[in-house]
Amino acid sequence: TTTNKYRCTEYILNEFFVDMTCEGCSGAVTRVLNKLGGVQFEIDLPNKKVFIESDKDTDVLLETLKKTGKAANYIGPK
């Protein structure tokens, strides 16, 4: 019997709306997501969207985004 010592993790790209109006807002999003760790993300400031690639639950990601004090909603998988 062989055992695979590597865990296969599937990362899902999720799209969120965050009510960001300026660079300061996107900076706050960057800070909370970097603090959370284990995520790759892209911020689309003009369209107020954040795309997050992670194996974390969407509820965890949404709660993290709400820590910025901005209104945030989960749009869906991208």
PDB file of N, CA, C and O in Angstrom:
ATOM      1  N   THR A   1       0.844  -1.183   0.000  1.00  0.00           N
ATOM      2  CA  THR A   1       0.000   0.000   0.000  1.00  0.00           C
ATOM      3  C   THR A   1       0.887   1.244   0.000  1.00  0.00           C
ATOM      4  O   THR A   1       1.858   1.317   0.742  1.00  0.00           O
ATOM      5  N   THR A   2       0.513   2.196  -0.823  1.00  0.00           N
ATOM      6  CA  THR A   2       1.256   3.467  -0.840  1.00  0.00           C
ATOM      7  C   THR A   2       0.365   4.573  -0.290  1.00  0.00           C
ATOM      8  O   THR A   2      -0.832   4.575  -0.492  1.00  0.00           O
ATOM      9  N   THR A   3       1.001   5.466   0.417  1.00  0.00           N
ATOM     10  CA  THR A   3       0.252   6.600   0.949  1.00  0.00           C
ATOM     11  C   THR A   3       0.770   7.870   0.305  1.00  0.00           C
ATOM     12  O   THR A   3       1.964   8.026   0.127  1.00  0.00           O
ATOM     13  N   ASN A   4      -0.144   8.723  -0.035  1.00  0.00           N
ATOM     14  CA  ASN A   4       0.236  10.000  -0.610  1.00  0.00           C
ATOM     15  C   ASN A   4       0.379  11.002   0.524  1.00  0.00           C
ATOM     16  O   ASN A   4      -0.576  11.320   1.207  1.00  0.00           O
ATOM     17  N   LYS A   5       1.608  11.490   0.726  1.00  0.00           N
ATOM     18  CA  LYS A   5       1.843  12.424   1.828  1.00  0.00           C
ATOM     19  C   LYS A   5       1.440  13.857   1.475  1.00  0.00           C
ATOM     20  O   LYS A   5       1.444  14.714   2.320  1.00  0.00           O
ATOM     21  N   TYR A   6       1.105  14.094   0.216  1.00  0.00           N
ATOM     22  CA  TYR A   6       0.706  15.431  -0.200  1.00  0.00           C
ATOM     23  C   TYR A   6      -0.809  15.534  -0.230  1.00  0.00           C
ATOM     24  O   TYR A   6      -1.482  14.695  -0.797  1.00  0.00           O
ATOM     25  N   ARG A   7      -1.305  16.570   0.403  1.00  0.00           N
ATOM     26  CA  ARG A   7      -2.743  16.792   0.429  1.00  0.00           C
ATOM     27  C   ARG A   7      -3.147  17.565  -0.819  1.00  0.00           C
ATOM     28  O   ARG A   7      -2.567  18.592  -1.135  1.00  0.00           O
ATOM     29  N   CYS A   8      -4.123  17.042  -1.517  1.00  0.00           N
ATOM     30  CA  CYS A   8      -4.603  17.717  -2.723  1.00  0.00           C
ATOM     31  C   CYS A   8      -5.653  18.744  -2.307  1.00  0.00           C
ATOM     32  O   CYS A   8      -6.716  18.392  -1.813  1.00  0.00           O
ATOM     33  N   THR A   9      -5.324  19.997  -2.464  1.00  0.00           N
ATOM     34  CA  THR A   9      -6.239  21.064  -2.083  1.00  0.00           C
ATOM     35  C   THR A   9      -6.709  21.766  -3.339  1.00  0.00           C
ATOM     36  O   THR A   9      -5.908  22.167  -4.167  1.00  0.00           O
ATOM     37  N   GLU A  10      -8.005  21.896  -3.465  1.00  0.00           N
ATOM     38  CA  GLU A  10      -8.554  22.599  -4.612  1.00  0.00           C
ATOM     39  C   GLU A  10      -8.888  24.025  -4.205  1.00  0.00           C
ATOM     40  O   GLU A  10      -9.609  24.243  -3.238  1.00  0.00           O
ATOM     41  N   TYR A  11      -8.339  24.972  -4.928  1.00  0.00           N
ATOM     42  CA  TYR A  11      -8.611  26.372  -4.645  1.00  0.00           C
ATOM     43  C   TYR A  11      -9.718  26.842  -5.573  1.00  0.00           C
ATOM     44  O   TYR A  11      -9.698  26.586  -6.759  1.00  0.00           O
ATOM     45  N   ILE A  12     -10.678  27.527  -5.003  1.00  0.00           N
ATOM     46  CA  ILE A  12     -11.813  28.019  -5.759  1.00  0.00           C
ATOM     47  C   ILE A  12     -11.729  29.539  -5.819  1.00  0.00           C
ATOM     48  O   ILE A  12     -11.418  30.192  -4.823  1.00  0.00           O
ATOM     49  N   LEU A  13     -12.015  30.084  -6.996  1.00  0.00           N
ATOM     50  CA  LEU A  13     -12.018  31.536  -7.168  1.00  0.00           C
ATOM     51  C   LEU A  13     -13.432  32.051  -6.900  1.00  0.00           C
ATOM     52  O   LEU A  13     -14.379  31.640  -7.559  1.00  0.00           O
ATOM     53  N   ASN A  14     -13.558  32.897  -5.893  1.00  0.00           N
ATOM     54  CA  ASN A  14     -14.853  33.455  -5.518  1.00  0.00           C
ATOM     55  C   ASN A  14     -14.857  34.961  -5.732  1.00  0.00           C
ATOM     56  O   ASN A  14     -13.847  35.631  -5.565  1.00  0.00           O
ATOM     57  N   GLU A  15     -16.029  35.463  -6.087  1.00  0.00           N
ATOM     58  CA  GLU A  15     -16.198  36.891  -6.357  1.00  0.00           C
ATOM     59  C   GLU A  15     -17.038  37.520  -5.250  1.00  0.00           C
ATOM     60  O   GLU A  15     -18.088  36.994  -4.881  1.00  0.00           O
ATOM     61  N   PHE A  16     -16.552  38.651  -4.741  1.00  0.00           N
ATOM     62  CA  PHE A  16     -17.247  39.373  -3.678  1.00  0.00           C
ATOM     63  C   PHE A  16     -17.425  40.827  -4.085  1.00  0.00           C
ATOM     64  O   PHE A  16     -16.583  41.388  -4.777  1.00  0.00           O
ATOM     65  N   PHE A  17     -18.515  41.426  -3.620  1.00  0.00           N
ATOM     66  CA  PHE A  17     -18.720  42.866  -3.744  1.00  0.00           C
ATOM     67  C   PHE A  17     -18.281  43.487  -2.425  1.00  0.00           C
ATOM     68  O   PHE A  17     -18.669  43.006  -1.362  1.00  0.00           O
ATOM     69  N   VAL A  18     -17.455  44.518  -2.492  1.00  0.00           N
ATOM     70  CA  VAL A  18     -17.072  45.273  -1.300  1.00  0.00           C
ATOM     71  C   VAL A  18     -17.219  46.750  -1.654  1.00  0.00           C
ATOM     72  O   VAL A  18     -16.686  47.212  -2.662  1.00  0.00           O
ATOM     73  N   ASP A  19     -17.944  47.497  -0.837  1.00  0.00           N
ATOM     74  CA  ASP A  19     -18.231  48.904  -1.119  1.00  0.00           C
ATOM     75  C   ASP A  19     -17.002  49.781  -0.871  1.00  0.00           C
ATOM     76  O   ASP A  19     -16.929  50.518   0.101  1.00  0.00           O
ATOM     77  N   MET A  20     -16.037  49.674  -1.792  1.00  0.00           N
ATOM     78  CA  MET A  20     -14.779  50.428  -1.694  1.00  0.00           C
ATOM     79  C   MET A  20     -14.895  51.684  -2.549  1.00  0.00           C
ATOM     80  O   MET A  20     -15.371  51.622  -3.673  1.00  0.00           O
ATOM     81  N   THR A  21     -14.456  52.808  -1.998  1.00  0.00           N
ATOM     82  CA  THR A  21     -14.541  54.062  -2.741  1.00  0.00           C
ATOM     83  C   THR A  21     -13.177  54.681  -3.043  1.00  0.00           C
ATOM     84  O   THR A  21     -13.088  55.615  -3.826  1.00  0.00           O
ATOM     85  N   CYS A  22     -12.120  54.157  -2.406  1.00  0.00           N
ATOM     86  CA  CYS A  22     -10.808  54.781  -2.588  1.00  0.00           C
ATOM     87  C   CYS A  22      -9.687  53.767  -2.347  1.00  0.00           C
ATOM     88  O   CYS A  22      -9.935  52.636  -1.961  1.00  0.00           O
ATOM     89  N   GLU A  23      -8.462  54.229  -2.559  1.00  0.00           N
ATOM     90  CA  GLU A  23      -7.282  53.381  -2.328  1.00  0.00           C
ATOM     91  C   GLU A  23      -7.178  52.947  -0.872  1.00  0.00           C
ATOM     92  O   GLU A  23      -6.702  51.868  -0.566  1.00  0.00           O
ATOM     93  N   GLY A  24      -7.641  53.809   0.044  1.00  0.00           N
ATOM     94  CA  GLY A  24      -7.625  53.447   1.462  1.00  0.00           C
ATOM     95  C   GLY A  24      -8.506  52.236   1.732  1.00  0.00           C
ATOM     96  O   GLY A  24      -8.153  51.364   2.530  1.00  0.00           O
ATOM     97  N   CYS A  25      -9.643  52.194   1.048  1.00  0.00           N
ATOM     98  CA  CYS A  25     -10.565  51.058   1.204  1.00  0.00           C
ATOM     99  C   CYS A  25      -9.921  49.769   0.688  1.00  0.00           C
ATOM    100  O   CYS A  25      -9.990  48.729   1.341  1.00  0.00           O
ATOM    101  N   SER A  26      -9.319  49.858  -0.489  1.00  0.00           N
ATOM    102  CA  SER A  26      -8.690  48.657  -1.043  1.00  0.00           C
ATOM    103  C   SER A  26      -7.485  48.250  -0.197  1.00  0.00           C
ATOM    104  O   SER A  26      -7.185  47.067  -0.055  1.00  0.00           O
ATOM    105  N   GLY A  27      -6.824  49.228   0.418  1.00  0.00           N
ATOM    106  CA  GLY A  27      -5.717  48.928   1.331  1.00  0.00           C
ATOM    107  C   GLY A  27      -6.201  48.160   2.551  1.00  0.00           C
ATOM    108  O   GLY A  27      -5.533  47.242   3.034  1.00  0.00           O
ATOM    109  N   ALA A  28      -7.387  48.525   3.054  1.00  0.00           N
ATOM    110  CA  ALA A  28      -7.968  47.828   4.203  1.00  0.00           C
ATOM    111  C   ALA A  28      -8.289  46.377   3.833  1.00  0.00           C
ATOM    112  O   ALA A  28      -8.052  45.457   4.614  1.00  0.00           O
ATOM    113  N   VAL A  29      -8.813  46.174   2.622  1.00  0.00           N
ATOM    114  CA  VAL A  29      -9.113  44.818   2.138  1.00  0.00           C
ATOM    115  C   VAL A  29      -7.820  44.011   2.056  1.00  0.00           C
ATOM    116  O   VAL A  29      -7.760  42.860   2.509  1.00  0.00           O
ATOM    117  N   THR A  30      -6.784  44.615   1.504  1.00  0.00           N
ATOM    118  CA  THR A  30      -5.487  43.949   1.392  1.00  0.00           C
ATOM    119  C   THR A  30      -4.966  43.537   2.770  1.00  0.00           C
ATOM    120  O   THR A  30      -4.510  42.411   2.953  1.00  0.00           O
ATOM    121  N   ARG A  31      -5.074  44.440   3.746  1.00  0.00           N
ATOM    122  CA  ARG A  31      -4.578  44.142   5.102  1.00  0.00           C
ATOM    123  C   ARG A  31      -5.312  42.959   5.741  1.00  0.00           C
ATOM    124  O   ARG A  31      -4.680  42.059   6.278  1.00  0.00           O
ATOM    125  N   VAL A  32      -6.663  42.963   5.683  1.00  0.00           N
ATOM    126  CA  VAL A  32      -7.401  41.876   6.356  1.00  0.00           C
ATOM    127  C   VAL A  32      -7.183  40.534   5.667  1.00  0.00           C
ATOM    128  O   VAL A  32      -7.098  39.504   6.333  1.00  0.00           O
ATOM    129  N   LEU A  33      -7.060  40.552   4.336  1.00  0.00           N
ATOM    130  CA  LEU A  33      -6.842  39.287   3.618  1.00  0.00           C
ATOM    131  C   LEU A  33      -5.426  38.757   3.838  1.00  0.00           C
ATOM    132  O   LEU A  33      -5.228  37.556   3.993  1.00  0.00           O
ATOM    133  N   ASN A  34      -4.437  39.644   3.873  1.00  0.00           N
ATOM    134  CA  ASN A  34      -3.067  39.213   4.164  1.00  0.00           C
ATOM    135  C   ASN A  34      -2.959  38.664   5.584  1.00  0.00           C
ATOM    136  O   ASN A  34      -2.233  37.704   5.834  1.00  0.00           O
ATOM    137  N   LYS A  35      -3.692  39.271   6.520  1.00  0.00           N
ATOM    138  CA  LYS A  35      -3.688  38.803   7.900  1.00  0.00           C
ATOM    139  C   LYS A  35      -4.326  37.415   8.002  1.00  0.00           C
ATOM    140  O   LYS A  35      -3.873  36.574   8.777  1.00  0.00           O
ATOM    141  N   LEU A  36      -5.383  37.189   7.220  1.00  0.00           N
ATOM    142  CA  LEU A  36      -6.059  35.890   7.198  1.00  0.00           C
ATOM    143  C   LEU A  36      -5.108  34.810   6.686  1.00  0.00           C
ATOM    144  O   LEU A  36      -5.002  33.738   7.250  1.00  0.00           O
ATOM    145  N   GLY A  37      -4.382  35.115   5.619  1.00  0.00           N
ATOM    146  CA  GLY A  37      -3.423  34.175   5.037  1.00  0.00           C
ATOM    147  C   GLY A  37      -4.087  33.061   4.252  1.00  0.00           C
ATOM    148  O   GLY A  37      -5.294  32.838   4.359  1.00  0.00           O
ATOM    149  N   GLY A  38      -3.282  32.376   3.437  1.00  0.00           N
ATOM    150  CA  GLY A  38      -3.779  31.252   2.647  1.00  0.00           C
ATOM    151  C   GLY A  38      -4.715  31.657   1.523  1.00  0.00           C
ATOM    152  O   GLY A  38      -5.527  30.862   1.072  1.00  0.00           O
ATOM    153  N   VAL A  39      -4.615  32.906   1.098  1.00  0.00           N
ATOM    154  CA  VAL A  39      -5.474  33.393   0.020  1.00  0.00           C
ATOM    155  C   VAL A  39      -4.650  34.141  -1.023  1.00  0.00           C
ATOM    156  O   VAL A  39      -3.620  34.721  -0.713  1.00  0.00           O
ATOM    157  N   GLN A  40      -5.114  34.072  -2.258  1.00  0.00           N
ATOM    158  CA  GLN A  40      -4.592  34.934  -3.315  1.00  0.00           C
ATOM    159  C   GLN A  40      -5.775  35.755  -3.757  1.00  0.00           C
ATOM    160  O   GLN A  40      -6.889  35.241  -3.850  1.00  0.00           O
ATOM    161  N   PHE A  41      -5.558  37.033  -4.025  1.00  0.00           N
ATOM    162  CA  PHE A  41      -6.706  37.868  -4.349  1.00  0.00           C
ATOM    163  C   PHE A  41      -6.343  38.974  -5.322  1.00  0.00           C
ATOM    164  O   PHE A  41      -5.175  39.326  -5.493  1.00  0.00           O
ATOM    165  N   GLU A  42      -7.382  39.488  -5.952  1.00  0.00           N
ATOM    166  CA  GLU A  42      -7.251  40.607  -6.876  1.00  0.00           C
ATOM    167  C   GLU A  42      -8.370  41.579  -6.549  1.00  0.00           C
ATOM    168  O   GLU A  42      -9.514  41.161  -6.338  1.00  0.00           O
ATOM    169  N   ILE A  43      -8.037  42.859  -6.480  1.00  0.00           N
ATOM    170  CA  ILE A  43      -9.021  43.889  -6.153  1.00  0.00           C
ATOM    171  C   ILE A  43      -9.323  44.698  -7.408  1.00  0.00           C
ATOM    172  O   ILE A  43      -8.422  45.194  -8.071  1.00  0.00           O
ATOM    173  N   ASP A  44     -10.618  44.797  -7.728  1.00  0.00           N
ATOM    174  CA  ASP A  44     -11.097  45.612  -8.846  1.00  0.00           C
ATOM    175  C   ASP A  44     -11.822  46.807  -8.230  1.00  0.00           C
ATOM    176  O   ASP A  44     -13.027  46.764  -8.011  1.00  0.00           O
ATOM    177  N   LEU A  45     -11.055  47.850  -7.915  1.00  0.00           N
ATOM    178  CA  LEU A  45     -11.599  49.016  -7.213  1.00  0.00           C
ATOM    179  C   LEU A  45     -12.703  49.735  -7.991  1.00  0.00           C
ATOM    180  O   LEU A  45     -13.752  50.026  -7.412  1.00  0.00           O
ATOM    181  N   PRO A  46     -12.538  50.006  -9.303  1.00  0.00           N
ATOM    182  CA  PRO A  46     -13.603  50.722 -10.029  1.00  0.00           C
ATOM    183  C   PRO A  46     -14.962  49.997  -9.986  1.00  0.00           C
ATOM    184  O   PRO A  46     -16.001  50.635  -9.927  1.00  0.00           O
ATOM    185  N   ASN A  47     -14.935  48.671 -10.013  1.00  0.00           N
ATOM    186  CA  ASN A  47     -16.177  47.888 -10.002  1.00  0.00           C
ATOM    187  C   ASN A  47     -16.548  47.377  -8.614  1.00  0.00           C
ATOM    188  O   ASN A  47     -17.511  46.613  -8.464  1.00  0.00           O
ATOM    189  N   LYS A  48     -15.747  47.766  -7.597  1.00  0.00           N
ATOM    190  CA  LYS A  48     -16.001  47.394  -6.204  1.00  0.00           C
ATOM    191  C   LYS A  48     -16.094  45.872  -6.032  1.00  0.00           C
ATOM    192  O   LYS A  48     -16.969  45.371  -5.339  1.00  0.00           O
ATOM    193  N   LYS A  49     -15.157  45.156  -6.658  1.00  0.00           N
ATOM    194  CA  LYS A  49     -15.159  43.694  -6.553  1.00  0.00           C
ATOM    195  C   LYS A  49     -13.812  43.189  -6.055  1.00  0.00           C
ATOM    196  O   LYS A  49     -12.777  43.800  -6.307  1.00  0.00           O
ATOM    197  N   VAL A  50     -13.876  42.069  -5.341  1.00  0.00           N
ATOM    198  CA  VAL A  50     -12.677  41.401  -4.867  1.00  0.00           C
ATOM    199  C   VAL A  50     -12.794  39.945  -5.289  1.00  0.00           C
ATOM    200  O   VAL A  50     -13.808  39.293  -5.029  1.00  0.00           O
ATOM    201  N   PHE A  51     -11.769  39.448  -5.967  1.00  0.00           N
ATOM    202  CA  PHE A  51     -11.721  38.048  -6.396  1.00  0.00           C
ATOM    203  C   PHE A  51     -10.717  37.338  -5.498  1.00  0.00           C
ATOM    204  O   PHE A  51      -9.560  37.738  -5.424  1.00  0.00           O
ATOM    205  N   ILE A  52     -11.180  36.299  -4.811  1.00  0.00           N
ATOM    206  CA  ILE A  52     -10.327  35.598  -3.849  1.00  0.00           C
ATOM    207  C   ILE A  52     -10.210  34.136  -4.231  1.00  0.00           C
ATOM    208  O   ILE A  52     -11.218  33.443  -4.411  1.00  0.00           O
ATOM    209  N   GLU A  53      -8.964  33.660  -4.338  1.00  0.00           N
ATOM    210  CA  GLU A  53      -8.693  32.254  -4.609  1.00  0.00           C
ATOM    211  C   GLU A  53      -8.207  31.629  -3.306  1.00  0.00           C
ATOM    212  O   GLU A  53      -7.200  32.051  -2.744  1.00  0.00           O
ATOM    213  N   SER A  54      -8.964  30.638  -2.813  1.00  0.00           N
ATOM    214  CA  SER A  54      -8.660  30.060  -1.512  1.00  0.00           C
ATOM    215  C   SER A  54      -9.418  28.757  -1.325  1.00  0.00           C
ATOM    216  O   SER A  54     -10.398  28.497  -2.013  1.00  0.00           O
ATOM    217  N   ASP A  55      -8.962  27.970  -0.359  1.00  0.00           N
ATOM    218  CA  ASP A  55      -9.716  26.762   0.009  1.00  0.00           C
ATOM    219  C   ASP A  55     -10.569  27.035   1.243  1.00  0.00           C
ATOM    220  O   ASP A  55     -11.231  26.157   1.763  1.00  0.00           O
ATOM    221  N   LYS A  56     -10.567  28.296   1.697  1.00  0.00           N
ATOM    222  CA  LYS A  56     -11.351  28.657   2.886  1.00  0.00           C
ATOM    223  C   LYS A  56     -12.830  28.779   2.523  1.00  0.00           C
ATOM    224  O   LYS A  56     -13.180  29.095   1.395  1.00  0.00           O
ATOM    225  N   ASP A  57     -13.688  28.564   3.520  1.00  0.00           N
ATOM    226  CA  ASP A  57     -15.128  28.671   3.337  1.00  0.00           C
ATOM    227  C   ASP A  57     -15.504  30.108   2.978  1.00  0.00           C
ATOM    228  O   ASP A  57     -14.911  31.057   3.498  1.00  0.00           O
ATOM    229  N   THR A  58     -16.505  30.264   2.114  1.00  0.00           N
ATOM    230  CA  THR A  58     -16.911  31.613   1.692  1.00  0.00           C
ATOM    231  C   THR A  58     -17.407  32.452   2.865  1.00  0.00           C
ATOM    232  O   THR A  58     -17.235  33.670   2.873  1.00  0.00           O
ATOM    233  N   ASP A  59     -18.001  31.815   3.886  1.00  0.00           N
ATOM    234  CA  ASP A  59     -18.448  32.557   5.076  1.00  0.00           C
ATOM    235  C   ASP A  59     -17.263  33.183   5.807  1.00  0.00           C
ATOM    236  O   ASP A  59     -17.349  34.314   6.285  1.00  0.00           O
ATOM    237  N   VAL A  60     -16.165  32.438   5.882  1.00  0.00           N
ATOM    238  CA  VAL A  60     -14.942  32.944   6.529  1.00  0.00           C
ATOM    239  C   VAL A  60     -14.401  34.131   5.734  1.00  0.00           C
ATOM    240  O   VAL A  60     -14.031  35.165   6.303  1.00  0.00           O
ATOM    241  N   LEU A  61     -14.380  33.998   4.419  1.00  0.00           N
ATOM    242  CA  LEU A  61     -13.878  35.078   3.565  1.00  0.00           C
ATOM    243  C   LEU A  61     -14.761  36.320   3.684  1.00  0.00           C
ATOM    244  O   LEU A  61     -14.257  37.439   3.802  1.00  0.00           O
ATOM    245  N   LEU A  62     -16.079  36.120   3.684  1.00  0.00           N
ATOM    246  CA  LEU A  62     -17.006  37.248   3.788  1.00  0.00           C
ATOM    247  C   LEU A  62     -16.869  37.956   5.135  1.00  0.00           C
ATOM    248  O   LEU A  62     -16.807  39.187   5.188  1.00  0.00           O
ATOM    249  N   GLU A  63     -16.777  37.197   6.209  1.00  0.00           N
ATOM    250  CA  GLU A  63     -16.606  37.806   7.540  1.00  0.00           C
ATOM    251  C   GLU A  63     -15.298  38.583   7.615  1.00  0.00           C
ATOM    252  O   GLU A  63     -15.224  39.636   8.247  1.00  0.00           O
ATOM    253  N   THR A  64     -14.258  38.057   6.973  1.00  0.00           N
ATOM    254  CA  THR A  64     -12.964  38.748   6.941  1.00  0.00           C
ATOM    255  C   THR A  64     -13.094  40.079   6.202  1.00  0.00           C
ATOM    256  O   THR A  64     -12.593  41.107   6.668  1.00  0.00           O
ATOM    257  N   LEU A  65     -13.779  40.068   5.058  1.00  0.00           N
ATOM    258  CA  LEU A  65     -13.966  41.306   4.297  1.00  0.00           C
ATOM    259  C   LEU A  65     -14.781  42.327   5.087  1.00  0.00           C
ATOM    260  O   LEU A  65     -14.516  43.530   5.012  1.00  0.00           O
ATOM    261  N   LYS A  66     -15.736  41.860   5.863  1.00  0.00           N
ATOM    262  CA  LYS A  66     -16.580  42.771   6.652  1.00  0.00           C
ATOM    263  C   LYS A  66     -15.800  43.443   7.776  1.00  0.00           C
ATOM    264  O   LYS A  66     -16.224  44.475   8.291  1.00  0.00           O
ATOM    265  N   LYS A  67     -14.644  42.874   8.144  1.00  0.00           N
ATOM    266  CA  LYS A  67     -13.802  43.488   9.176  1.00  0.00           C
ATOM    267  C   LYS A  67     -13.261  44.849   8.737  1.00  0.00           C
ATOM    268  O   LYS A  67     -12.772  45.613   9.549  1.00  0.00           O
ATOM    269  N   THR A  68     -13.348  45.141   7.442  1.00  0.00           N
ATOM    270  CA  THR A  68     -12.909  46.448   6.939  1.00  0.00           C
ATOM    271  C   THR A  68     -13.894  47.541   7.307  1.00  0.00           C
ATOM    272  O   THR A  68     -13.593  48.719   7.183  1.00  0.00           O
ATOM    273  N   GLY A  69     -15.120  47.152   7.746  1.00  0.00           N
ATOM    274  CA  GLY A  69     -16.151  48.136   8.050  1.00  0.00           C
ATOM    275  C   GLY A  69     -16.971  48.516   6.832  1.00  0.00           C
ATOM    276  O   GLY A  69     -17.884  49.330   6.906  1.00  0.00           O
ATOM    277  N   LYS A  70     -16.643  47.915   5.700  1.00  0.00           N
ATOM    278  CA  LYS A  70     -17.362  48.188   4.454  1.00  0.00           C
ATOM    279  C   LYS A  70     -18.441  47.138   4.242  1.00  0.00           C
ATOM    280  O   LYS A  70     -18.308  45.997   4.684  1.00  0.00           O
ATOM    281  N   ALA A  71     -19.510  47.523   3.541  1.00  0.00           N
ATOM    282  CA  ALA A  71     -20.546  46.558   3.173  1.00  0.00           C
ATOM    283  C   ALA A  71     -19.925  45.551   2.206  1.00  0.00           C
ATOM    284  O   ALA A  71     -19.195  45.936   1.292  1.00  0.00           O
ATOM    285  N   ALA A  72     -20.193  44.264   2.437  1.00  0.00           N
ATOM    286  CA  ALA A  72     -19.633  43.221   1.576  1.00  0.00           C
ATOM    287  C   ALA A  72     -20.678  42.140   1.345  1.00  0.00           C
ATOM    288  O   ALA A  72     -21.444  41.804   2.243  1.00  0.00           O
ATOM    289  N   ASN A  73     -20.687  41.609   0.127  1.00  0.00           N
ATOM    290  CA  ASN A  73     -21.597  40.524  -0.239  1.00  0.00           C
ATOM    291  C   ASN A  73     -20.859  39.497  -1.071  1.00  0.00           C
ATOM    292  O   ASN A  73     -19.955  39.854  -1.845  1.00  0.00           O
ATOM    293  N   TYR A  74     -21.284  38.250  -0.936  1.00  0.00           N
ATOM    294  CA  TYR A  74     -20.727  37.174  -1.751  1.00  0.00           C
ATOM    295  C   TYR A  74     -21.508  37.125  -3.048  1.00  0.00           C
ATOM    296  O   TYR A  74     -22.738  37.037  -3.035  1.00  0.00           O
ATOM    297  N   ILE A  75     -20.832  37.227  -4.184  1.00  0.00           N
ATOM    298  CA  ILE A  75     -21.506  37.171  -5.481  1.00  0.00           C
ATOM    299  C   ILE A  75     -21.605  35.725  -5.969  1.00  0.00           C
ATOM    300  O   ILE A  75     -22.650  35.279  -6.389  1.00  0.00           O
ATOM    301  N   GLY A  76     -20.492  34.987  -5.902  1.00  0.00           N
ATOM    302  CA  GLY A  76     -20.516  33.594  -6.325  1.00  0.00           C
ATOM    303  C   GLY A  76     -19.175  33.154  -6.867  1.00  0.00           C
ATOM    304  O   GLY A  76     -18.234  33.943  -6.935  1.00  0.00           O
ATOM    305  N   PRO A  77     -19.092  31.873  -7.264  1.00  0.00           N
ATOM    306  CA  PRO A  77     -17.837  31.380  -7.839  1.00  0.00           C
ATOM    307  C   PRO A  77     -17.603  32.046  -9.204  1.00  0.00           C
ATOM    308  O   PRO A  77     -18.548  32.344  -9.911  1.00  0.00           O
ATOM    309  N   LYS A  78     -16.354  32.244  -9.515  1.00  0.00           N
ATOM    310  CA  LYS A  78     -16.005  32.913 -10.777  1.00  0.00           C
ATOM    311  C   LYS A  78     -15.584  31.878 -11.782  1.00  0.00           C
ATOM    312  O   LYS A  78     -14.876  30.947 -11.483  1.00  0.00           O
TER     313      LYS A  78
END
